[in-house]
Amino acid sequence: MIKMVLGNPKKTMNIIQKHNFSFQKRYGQNFLIDSNILEKIIGAAEIKKDDFVIEIGPGIGTLTQYLCNYAKEVLAIEIDRELIPILEETLSQYSNCTIWNKDILKVDLQREVEEKNKGSQVKVVANLPYYITTPIIMELLESNIPLESITIMVQKEVAERMQVGPGSKEYGALSLAVQYYAKPQIITYVSPFCFMPRPKVGSAVIHLKKYSKPPIKVEDEKLMFQLIKASFNQRRKTLANGLKNGQGIKYSKEEIEKAILALGLPLTIRGENLALEQFAQLTNLLIQGQYNCF
Ligand code: SAM
């Protein structure tokens, strides 16, 4: 039997008042109060009965209850210790849920997943605290956790940044980093009215399906991301000018220009016009020194 308790304004308010809980702005606490959105998140994450799910920031347990109903096991990691007694109450009916009072950025998730799920794939599902969205996503994608997918609520603009390609003003280092590791898909936009308290920004649910291996071949991932960061740090400069003093980039302006020409691109091009594959090719050309033929 599915036992849904929370997920609407009245029940959320009741439990908050009962525990005399005060929202902490510094933890990005905006709790979901709309069951349609909760169902869309579960649907997008394609939670199945044999899934191990990690939830970041369960709050009062609204989304957690849905996850417990659909998954085999849920690990819910919450930083605010004032929420722990609430979670113990709202999740008391579920034997497949573990609640941890920890900071997600300080947990060795890889070790925990190995231990708890014997190295099998996990899904991450969350209504993220917006103040640390990017570090959480990057930590998850860059880690060696056997990750199947990430389904998260984030600020609308951040979701769009993850999904766009070259030529858009939202396109940046985050777009390229996410698209190197995963296939992003915005599932739905979410109004501030779906949260308590209401955030000042619009939100979106995005699903990131992790690739088993990256979609492009690059000889040095670290160098490629240094090139990407340097070209977006100085967005308005040409690619060659942006890269010549970039952190960790040891190539001269002349070598960089030759590599850009070898790629068939004009020297006036900016980093924001390059697709992920072109950044990979540029990296490979620099490493192989193939621009020397010019
Ligand atoms: N999942 C709940 C919901 O949808 O109603 C709450 C989502 S709220 C946007 C974000 C949650 O993340 C809060 O409960 C907050 O306390 C928690 N949080 C913030 N920073 C965290 C961190 N570093 N580690 C773990 N949880 C964190």
Coordinates of C-alpha atoms and ligand atoms in Angstrom, one line a residue:
M1 CA 0.0 0.0 0.0
I2 CA 1.3 3.5 -0.8
K3 CA 1.2 5.7 2.3
M4 CA 1.7 9.4 1.3
V5 CA 1.7 11.8 4.2
L6 CA 3.3 15.0 3.1
G7 CA 3.5 16.9 -0.2
N8 CA 0.9 19.6 0.4
P9 CA 1.0 23.0 2.2
K10 CA -1.3 22.0 5.1
K11 CA 0.6 18.8 6.1
T12 CA 3.9 20.5 5.7
M13 CA 2.9 23.4 7.9
N14 CA 1.4 21.0 10.5
I15 CA 4.7 19.0 10.9
I16 CA 6.8 22.2 11.0
Q17 CA 4.7 23.7 13.7
K18 CA 4.5 20.5 15.7
H19 CA 8.3 20.4 15.9
N20 CA 8.7 24.2 16.2
F21 CA 11.0 24.2 13.2
S22 CA 12.4 27.4 11.7
F23 CA 13.5 27.4 8.0
Q24 CA 17.3 28.0 7.6
K25 CA 18.0 30.3 4.6
R26 CA 21.7 29.4 4.7
Y27 CA 20.8 25.8 4.0
G28 CA 18.6 26.7 1.0
Q29 CA 15.5 25.2 2.6
N30 CA 12.5 25.4 0.2
F31 CA 10.4 22.4 0.8
L32 CA 8.2 20.9 -2.0
I33 CA 4.5 21.1 -1.4
D34 CA 3.1 20.0 -4.8
S35 CA 2.4 16.3 -5.3
N36 CA 2.3 16.7 -9.2
I37 CA 5.9 17.8 -9.2
L38 CA 6.9 15.0 -6.8
E39 CA 5.4 12.5 -9.1
K40 CA 7.2 14.1 -12.1
I41 CA 10.5 13.7 -10.3
I42 CA 9.9 10.1 -9.5
G43 CA 8.8 9.4 -13.1
A44 CA 11.8 11.1 -14.6
A45 CA 14.2 9.2 -12.3
E46 CA 12.5 5.9 -13.4
I47 CA 12.8 4.6 -9.9
K48 CA 12.3 0.8 -9.8
K49 CA 11.9 -1.7 -7.0
D50 CA 15.5 -2.8 -7.1
D51 CA 17.0 0.7 -7.1
F52 CA 19.4 2.1 -4.5
V53 CA 18.7 5.8 -4.3
I54 CA 20.7 8.6 -2.6
E55 CA 18.7 11.7 -1.7
I56 CA 20.6 14.9 -0.9
G57 CA 18.8 17.1 1.5
P58 CA 15.6 15.3 2.4
G59 CA 14.2 18.3 4.4
I60 CA 11.1 17.0 6.3
G61 CA 11.0 13.8 4.1
T62 CA 8.5 14.8 1.5
L63 CA 10.3 13.4 -1.6
T64 CA 11.9 10.7 0.6
Q65 CA 8.5 9.1 1.3
Y66 CA 7.9 8.8 -2.5
L67 CA 11.4 7.3 -3.0
C68 CA 10.9 4.8 -0.1
N69 CA 7.7 3.7 -1.7
Y70 CA 9.2 3.0 -5.1
A71 CA 12.9 2.0 -4.5
K72 CA 14.6 -0.9 -2.7
E73 CA 16.7 1.3 -0.5
V74 CA 17.1 5.0 0.2
L75 CA 20.0 6.8 1.8
A76 CA 18.9 10.3 2.8
I77 CA 21.7 12.8 3.7
E78 CA 20.6 15.9 5.6
I79 CA 22.9 18.6 7.0
D80 CA 20.5 20.3 9.4
R81 CA 20.3 18.4 12.7
E82 CA 17.0 20.1 13.6
L83 CA 15.4 18.1 10.8
I84 CA 16.5 14.7 12.0
P85 CA 13.7 14.2 14.6
I86 CA 11.2 15.3 12.0
L87 CA 12.6 12.8 9.5
E88 CA 12.6 10.1 12.1
E89 CA 8.9 10.7 12.5
T90 CA 7.8 11.2 8.9
L91 CA 9.9 8.2 7.7
S92 CA 9.2 5.9 10.7
Q93 CA 6.9 3.7 8.6
Y94 CA 9.7 2.8 6.1
S95 CA 12.3 0.1 6.9
N96 CA 14.2 0.7 3.7
C97 CA 15.4 4.2 4.6
T98 CA 18.7 5.3 6.3
I99 CA 18.9 8.9 7.5
W100 CA 22.3 10.5 7.9
N101 CA 23.0 13.9 9.5
K102 CA 25.9 14.9 7.3
D103 CA 27.2 17.5 4.9
I104 CA 27.0 15.9 1.4
L105 CA 30.2 17.7 0.4
K106 CA 32.1 16.0 3.2
V107 CA 30.8 12.4 2.7
D108 CA 33.0 9.8 1.0
L109 CA 30.1 8.7 -1.2
Q110 CA 32.2 6.3 -3.2
R111 CA 33.2 4.3 -0.1
E112 CA 29.6 4.3 1.3
V113 CA 28.1 3.1 -2.0
E114 CA 30.7 0.3 -2.3
E115 CA 29.8 -0.8 1.3
K116 CA 26.1 -0.4 1.1
N117 CA 25.3 -1.4 -2.5
K118 CA 28.3 -3.6 -3.2
G119 CA 29.4 -1.4 -6.1
S120 CA 26.1 -1.7 -8.0
Q121 CA 24.8 1.4 -9.8
V122 CA 22.9 4.1 -7.8
K123 CA 20.5 6.9 -8.7
V124 CA 20.7 10.3 -7.1
V125 CA 17.4 12.2 -6.7
A126 CA 17.1 15.6 -4.9
N127 CA 15.5 19.0 -4.6
L128 CA 19.0 20.5 -4.3
P129 CA 20.0 23.4 -2.0
Y130 CA 20.7 26.0 -4.6
Y131 CA 23.7 27.6 -2.9
I132 CA 25.8 24.5 -3.6
T133 CA 24.2 23.1 -6.8
T134 CA 27.3 23.2 -9.0
P135 CA 29.8 21.7 -6.5
I136 CA 27.4 18.9 -5.8
I137 CA 26.8 18.1 -9.5
M138 CA 30.5 18.3 -10.3
E139 CA 31.5 16.2 -7.3
L140 CA 29.0 13.5 -8.4
L141 CA 30.0 13.5 -12.0
E142 CA 33.7 13.6 -11.5
S143 CA 33.7 10.9 -8.8
N144 CA 34.0 7.2 -9.5
I145 CA 30.7 6.4 -7.9
P146 CA 28.8 3.9 -10.0
L147 CA 26.2 6.4 -10.9
E148 CA 23.3 5.6 -13.3
S149 CA 21.5 9.0 -13.2
I150 CA 20.9 12.2 -11.4
T151 CA 17.4 13.7 -11.2
I152 CA 17.4 17.1 -9.5
M153 CA 15.5 20.3 -8.9
V154 CA 17.7 23.2 -9.6
Q155 CA 17.4 26.9 -10.3
K156 CA 15.9 27.3 -13.8
E157 CA 18.9 29.2 -15.3
V158 CA 21.3 26.5 -14.0
A159 CA 19.2 23.7 -15.6
E160 CA 19.3 25.6 -18.9
R161 CA 23.0 26.2 -18.6
M162 CA 23.5 22.4 -18.3
Q163 CA 21.5 21.6 -21.4
V164 CA 22.5 24.3 -24.0
G165 CA 25.1 24.1 -26.8
P166 CA 27.4 26.6 -28.5
G167 CA 26.0 30.0 -29.5
S168 CA 23.8 30.6 -26.6
K169 CA 24.6 33.1 -23.9
E170 CA 24.0 30.5 -21.2
Y171 CA 26.6 28.1 -22.7
G172 CA 29.6 27.8 -20.5
A173 CA 32.0 25.6 -18.5
L174 CA 29.1 23.9 -16.7
S175 CA 27.4 23.0 -19.9
L176 CA 30.5 21.3 -21.3
A177 CA 31.4 19.6 -18.0
V178 CA 27.9 18.1 -17.6
Q179 CA 27.6 17.1 -21.3
Y180 CA 31.0 15.3 -21.1
Y181 CA 29.7 13.0 -18.4
A182 CA 26.0 12.8 -19.0
K183 CA 23.0 13.5 -21.3
P184 CA 20.9 16.3 -19.8
Q185 CA 17.2 16.6 -20.3
I186 CA 15.0 19.3 -18.7
I187 CA 11.8 17.5 -17.5
T188 CA 9.7 20.4 -16.3
Y189 CA 9.8 24.0 -15.1
V190 CA 8.5 24.6 -11.6
S191 CA 6.9 27.7 -10.2
P192 CA 8.0 29.3 -6.8
F193 CA 4.4 28.5 -5.6
C194 CA 5.3 24.8 -5.4
F195 CA 7.6 25.4 -2.4
M196 CA 7.4 26.5 1.2
P197 CA 8.8 29.1 1.7
R198 CA 8.7 30.4 -1.9
P199 CA 12.1 30.9 -3.5
K200 CA 12.8 34.2 -5.3
V201 CA 13.8 32.3 -8.5
G202 CA 12.1 29.9 -10.9
S203 CA 13.2 26.2 -10.8
A204 CA 13.4 23.2 -13.1
V205 CA 13.7 19.5 -12.8
I206 CA 16.6 18.1 -14.9
H207 CA 17.6 14.5 -15.5
L208 CA 21.2 13.7 -16.2
K209 CA 21.7 10.2 -17.6
K210 CA 25.4 9.3 -17.0
Y211 CA 27.3 7.9 -20.0
S212 CA 29.1 4.6 -19.5
K213 CA 32.0 6.3 -21.3
P214 CA 32.3 9.9 -22.5
P215 CA 30.8 10.7 -25.9
I216 CA 34.1 12.1 -27.2
K217 CA 37.7 11.0 -27.2
V218 CA 40.3 13.3 -25.5
E219 CA 43.9 12.4 -24.6
D220 CA 44.0 14.6 -21.5
E221 CA 40.7 15.4 -19.7
K222 CA 42.4 17.7 -17.2
L223 CA 44.0 19.8 -20.0
M224 CA 40.6 20.0 -21.9
F225 CA 38.9 21.3 -18.8
Q226 CA 41.7 23.8 -18.2
L227 CA 41.2 25.1 -21.8
I228 CA 37.4 25.2 -21.3
K229 CA 37.7 27.1 -18.0
A230 CA 40.2 29.6 -19.4
S231 CA 38.1 30.3 -22.5
F232 CA 35.0 31.0 -20.4
N233 CA 36.8 33.0 -17.7
Q234 CA 37.4 35.6 -20.4
R235 CA 34.4 35.1 -22.5
R236 CA 34.7 38.3 -24.5
K237 CA 38.3 37.6 -25.6
T238 CA 39.1 35.5 -28.7
L239 CA 39.9 31.9 -27.9
A240 CA 43.6 32.4 -28.5
N241 CA 43.8 35.4 -26.2
G242 CA 41.7 33.7 -23.5
L243 CA 43.9 30.6 -23.6
K244 CA 47.4 32.2 -23.7
N245 CA 47.5 33.0 -20.0
G246 CA 45.1 30.4 -18.8
Q247 CA 45.8 28.6 -15.5
G248 CA 47.9 25.5 -16.1
I249 CA 48.1 26.0 -19.9
K250 CA 51.8 25.9 -20.9
Y251 CA 51.3 26.5 -24.6
S252 CA 52.4 29.7 -26.3
K253 CA 50.0 32.0 -28.1
E254 CA 51.6 30.9 -31.4
E255 CA 51.1 27.2 -30.7
I256 CA 47.5 27.8 -29.7
E257 CA 46.9 29.8 -32.8
K258 CA 48.4 27.1 -35.0
A259 CA 46.2 24.5 -33.3
I260 CA 43.0 26.6 -33.9
L261 CA 43.9 27.0 -37.6
A262 CA 44.6 23.3 -37.8
L263 CA 41.1 22.7 -36.5
G264 CA 39.8 24.7 -39.5
L265 CA 38.6 27.6 -37.3
P266 CA 39.3 31.4 -37.7
L267 CA 41.6 33.2 -35.2
T268 CA 38.7 35.5 -34.4
I269 CA 36.7 32.6 -32.9
R270 CA 35.6 32.8 -29.2
G271 CA 35.5 29.8 -26.8
E272 CA 31.7 30.1 -26.6
N273 CA 31.4 29.0 -30.2
L274 CA 33.2 25.7 -29.8
A275 CA 31.4 22.4 -29.2
L276 CA 32.6 19.9 -26.7
E277 CA 34.1 17.8 -29.5
Q278 CA 36.1 20.8 -30.8
F279 CA 37.5 21.4 -27.3
A280 CA 38.6 17.8 -27.3
Q281 CA 40.2 18.1 -30.8
L282 CA 42.0 21.2 -29.8
T283 CA 43.4 19.4 -26.7
N284 CA 44.5 16.5 -28.8
L285 CA 46.2 18.8 -31.4
L286 CA 48.1 20.6 -28.7
I287 CA 49.3 17.4 -27.0
Q288 CA 50.3 15.8 -30.3
G289 CA 52.0 19.0 -31.5
Q290 CA 50.3 18.4 -34.9
Y291 CA 50.0 22.1 -35.5
N292 CA 53.7 22.1 -36.2
C293 CA 52.9 21.1 -39.8
F294 CA 51.7 24.7 -40.4
Ligands
SAM1 N1 14.0 17.5 -0.2 C1 13.2 18.4 0.5 C2 12.0 18.8 -0.2 O1 12.0 18.7 -1.5 O2 11.0 19.3 0.3 C3 14.1 19.6 0.9 C4 14.8 20.3 -0.2 S1 15.5 21.9 0.3 C5 15.6 22.7 -1.3 C6 17.3 21.4 0.4 C7 17.6 20.6 1.6 O3 19.0 20.3 1.6 C8 17.3 21.2 3.0 O4 16.7 20.2 3.8 C9 18.7 21.5 3.5 O5 18.8 21.5 4.9 C10 19.6 20.4 2.9 N2 21.0 20.8 2.8 C11 21.6 22.0 2.6 N3 22.9 21.9 2.5 C12 23.2 20.6 2.6 C13 24.4 19.8 2.6 N4 25.6 20.5 2.4 N5 24.4 18.5 2.8 C14 23.2 17.9 3.0 N6 22.0 18.5 3.0 C15 22.0 19.8 2.8

